Amino acid sequence: MYELLTGSPPFSGPDPMKTYNIILRGIDMIEFPKKIAKNAANLIKKLCRDNPSERLGNLKNGVKDIQKHKWFEGFNWEGLRKGTLTPPIVPSVASPTDTSNFDSFPEDNDEPPPDDNSGWDIDF
Protein backbone atom coordinates (compact mmCIF):
# COMPACT_ATOMS: atom_id res chain seq x y z
CA MET A 1 0.00 0.00 0.00
CA TYR A 2 2.88 2.36 0.85
CA GLU A 3 4.52 1.66 -2.48
CA LEU A 4 1.26 2.16 -4.40
CA LEU A 5 0.80 5.57 -2.78
CA THR A 6 4.40 6.79 -3.04
CA GLY A 7 5.95 4.90 -5.93
CA SER A 8 8.76 3.49 -3.79
CA PRO A 9 9.02 0.82 -1.08
CA PRO A 10 8.96 1.85 2.59
CA PHE A 11 12.13 -0.07 3.40
CA SER A 12 14.94 0.80 1.03
CA GLY A 13 18.56 1.79 1.40
CA PRO A 14 21.61 2.31 -0.77
CA ASP A 15 22.71 -1.30 -0.29
CA PRO A 16 21.14 -4.58 0.91
CA MET A 17 22.63 -4.34 4.42
CA LYS A 18 21.26 -0.84 4.99
CA THR A 19 17.86 -1.97 3.67
CA TYR A 20 17.96 -4.92 6.07
CA ASN A 21 18.72 -2.61 9.01
CA ILE A 22 15.86 -0.29 8.04
CA ILE A 23 13.51 -3.30 7.98
CA LEU A 24 14.72 -4.37 11.43
CA ARG A 25 13.91 -0.92 12.86
CA GLY A 26 10.29 -1.42 11.79
CA ILE A 27 7.45 0.57 10.27
CA ASP A 28 7.28 3.05 13.16
CA MET A 29 10.71 4.39 12.18
CA ILE A 30 9.65 5.11 8.59
CA GLU A 31 9.08 8.77 7.81
CA PHE A 32 5.96 9.05 5.68
CA PRO A 33 5.93 11.67 2.89
CA LYS A 34 3.55 14.57 3.49
CA LYS A 35 1.52 13.54 0.42
CA ILE A 36 0.30 10.43 2.30
CA ALA A 37 -2.86 11.18 4.29
CA LYS A 38 -2.67 10.57 8.04
CA ASN A 39 -5.41 7.93 7.77
CA ALA A 40 -3.40 6.07 5.12
CA ALA A 41 -0.21 6.23 7.21
CA ASN A 42 -2.14 4.98 10.23
CA LEU A 43 -3.57 2.04 8.27
CA ILE A 44 -0.16 1.10 6.85
CA LYS A 45 1.41 1.16 10.32
CA LYS A 46 -1.38 -1.00 11.75
CA LEU A 47 -1.07 -3.51 8.90
CA CYS A 48 2.72 -3.72 9.29
CA ARG A 49 3.01 -4.45 13.02
CA ASP A 50 5.96 -6.75 13.80
CA ASN A 51 3.88 -8.85 16.15
CA PRO A 52 1.08 -10.62 14.23
CA SER A 53 -1.14 -10.55 17.33
CA GLU A 54 -1.13 -6.72 17.11
CA ARG A 55 -1.66 -6.53 13.35
CA LEU A 56 -4.90 -5.05 11.99
CA GLY A 57 -6.88 -7.81 10.30
CA ASN A 58 -5.41 -10.41 12.63
CA LEU A 59 -7.33 -9.28 15.71
CA LYS A 60 -10.68 -10.43 17.12
CA ASN A 61 -12.79 -8.83 14.35
CA GLY A 62 -10.51 -9.99 11.52
CA VAL A 63 -10.89 -8.28 8.17
CA LYS A 64 -13.82 -6.20 9.47
CA ASP A 65 -11.28 -4.08 11.39
CA ILE A 66 -9.58 -3.24 8.10
CA GLN A 67 -12.88 -2.51 6.36
CA LYS A 68 -13.95 -0.18 9.20
CA HIS A 69 -10.68 1.78 9.19
CA LYS A 70 -11.14 5.53 8.50
CA TRP A 71 -9.08 5.35 5.30
CA PHE A 72 -11.78 3.13 3.75
CA GLU A 73 -14.63 5.37 4.93
CA GLY A 74 -17.28 5.51 2.20
CA PHE A 75 -15.78 2.61 0.24
CA ASN A 76 -18.39 0.28 -1.28
CA TRP A 77 -17.26 -3.14 -0.01
CA GLU A 78 -20.46 -4.78 -1.25
CA GLY A 79 -19.84 -3.41 -4.74
CA LEU A 80 -16.31 -4.83 -4.61
CA ARG A 81 -17.64 -8.21 -3.50
CA LYS A 82 -20.24 -8.28 -6.28
CA GLY A 83 -17.88 -6.88 -8.93
CA THR A 84 -20.16 -3.93 -9.66
CA LEU A 85 -17.78 -1.04 -8.87
CA THR A 86 -17.30 1.52 -11.61
CA PRO A 87 -13.60 1.88 -12.44
CA PRO A 88 -12.21 5.42 -12.12
CA ILE A 89 -10.46 5.12 -15.50
CA VAL A 90 -11.57 3.09 -18.51
CA PRO A 91 -8.83 3.22 -21.14
CA SER A 92 -9.75 3.12 -24.80
CA VAL A 93 -8.48 -0.06 -26.44
CA ALA A 94 -8.61 -0.65 -30.19
CA SER A 95 -8.09 -4.42 -30.10
CA PRO A 96 -7.07 -7.27 -27.78
CA THR A 97 -3.44 -6.68 -28.77
CA ASP A 98 -3.52 -2.87 -28.40
CA THR A 99 -0.65 -1.86 -26.08
CA SER A 100 -0.93 1.91 -26.61
CA ASN A 101 -1.80 2.44 -22.92
CA PHE A 102 1.52 0.95 -21.79
CA ASP A 103 4.98 2.50 -21.70
CA SER A 104 7.36 1.61 -24.52
CA PHE A 105 10.63 -0.12 -23.72
CA PRO A 106 13.57 -0.97 -25.95
CA GLU A 107 13.68 -4.44 -27.41
CA ASP A 108 15.47 -6.99 -25.20
CA ASN A 109 18.36 -8.26 -27.30
CA ASP A 110 20.13 -10.22 -24.58
CA GLU A 111 21.01 -13.77 -25.48
CA PRO A 112 19.60 -16.48 -23.21
CA PRO A 113 22.13 -17.82 -20.70
CA PRO A 114 24.10 -20.83 -21.91
CA ASP A 115 22.98 -24.29 -20.77
CA ASP A 116 25.60 -25.86 -18.50
CA ASN A 117 24.42 -29.32 -19.63
CA SER A 118 24.59 -30.58 -16.04
CA GLY A 119 21.03 -31.92 -16.19
CA TRP A 120 19.93 -30.16 -12.99
CA ASP A 121 16.67 -29.18 -14.72
CA ILE A 122 15.81 -32.54 -16.26
CA ASP A 123 12.70 -32.97 -14.07
CA PHE A 124 11.23 -29.65 -15.19
Short mmCIF file of N, CA and C in Angstrom, two decimals, residues 115-124:
data_model
loop_
_atom_site.label_atom_id
_atom_site.label_comp_id
_atom_site.label_asym_id
_atom_site.label_seq_id
_atom_site.Cartn_x
_atom_site.Cartn_y
_atom_site.Cartn_z
N ASP A 115 23.35 -23.10 -21.55
CA ASP A 115 22.98 -24.29 -20.77
C ASP A 115 24.28 -24.95 -20.30
N ASP A 116 24.37 -25.24 -19.01
CA ASP A 116 25.60 -25.86 -18.50
C ASP A 116 25.63 -27.37 -18.73
N ASN A 117 24.53 -27.90 -19.30
CA ASN A 117 24.42 -29.32 -19.63
C ASN A 117 24.64 -30.25 -18.44
N SER A 118 24.39 -29.74 -17.23
CA SER A 118 24.59 -30.58 -16.04
C SER A 118 23.39 -31.49 -15.79
N GLY A 119 22.23 -31.11 -16.38
CA GLY A 119 21.03 -31.92 -16.19
C GLY A 119 20.24 -31.58 -14.94
N TRP A 120 20.62 -30.53 -14.23
CA TRP A 120 19.93 -30.16 -12.99
C TRP A 120 18.44 -29.91 -13.21
N ASP A 121 18.06 -29.54 -14.43
CA ASP A 121 16.67 -29.18 -14.72
C ASP A 121 15.91 -30.27 -15.47
N ILE A 122 16.42 -31.46 -15.48
CA ILE A 122 15.81 -32.54 -16.26
C ILE A 122 14.37 -32.85 -15.84
N ASP A 123 14.05 -32.67 -14.57
CA ASP A 123 12.70 -32.97 -14.07
C ASP A 123 11.69 -31.86 -14.34
N PHE A 124 12.14 -30.75 -14.89
CA PHE A 124 11.23 -29.65 -15.19
C PHE A 124 10.65 -29.89 -16.53
#
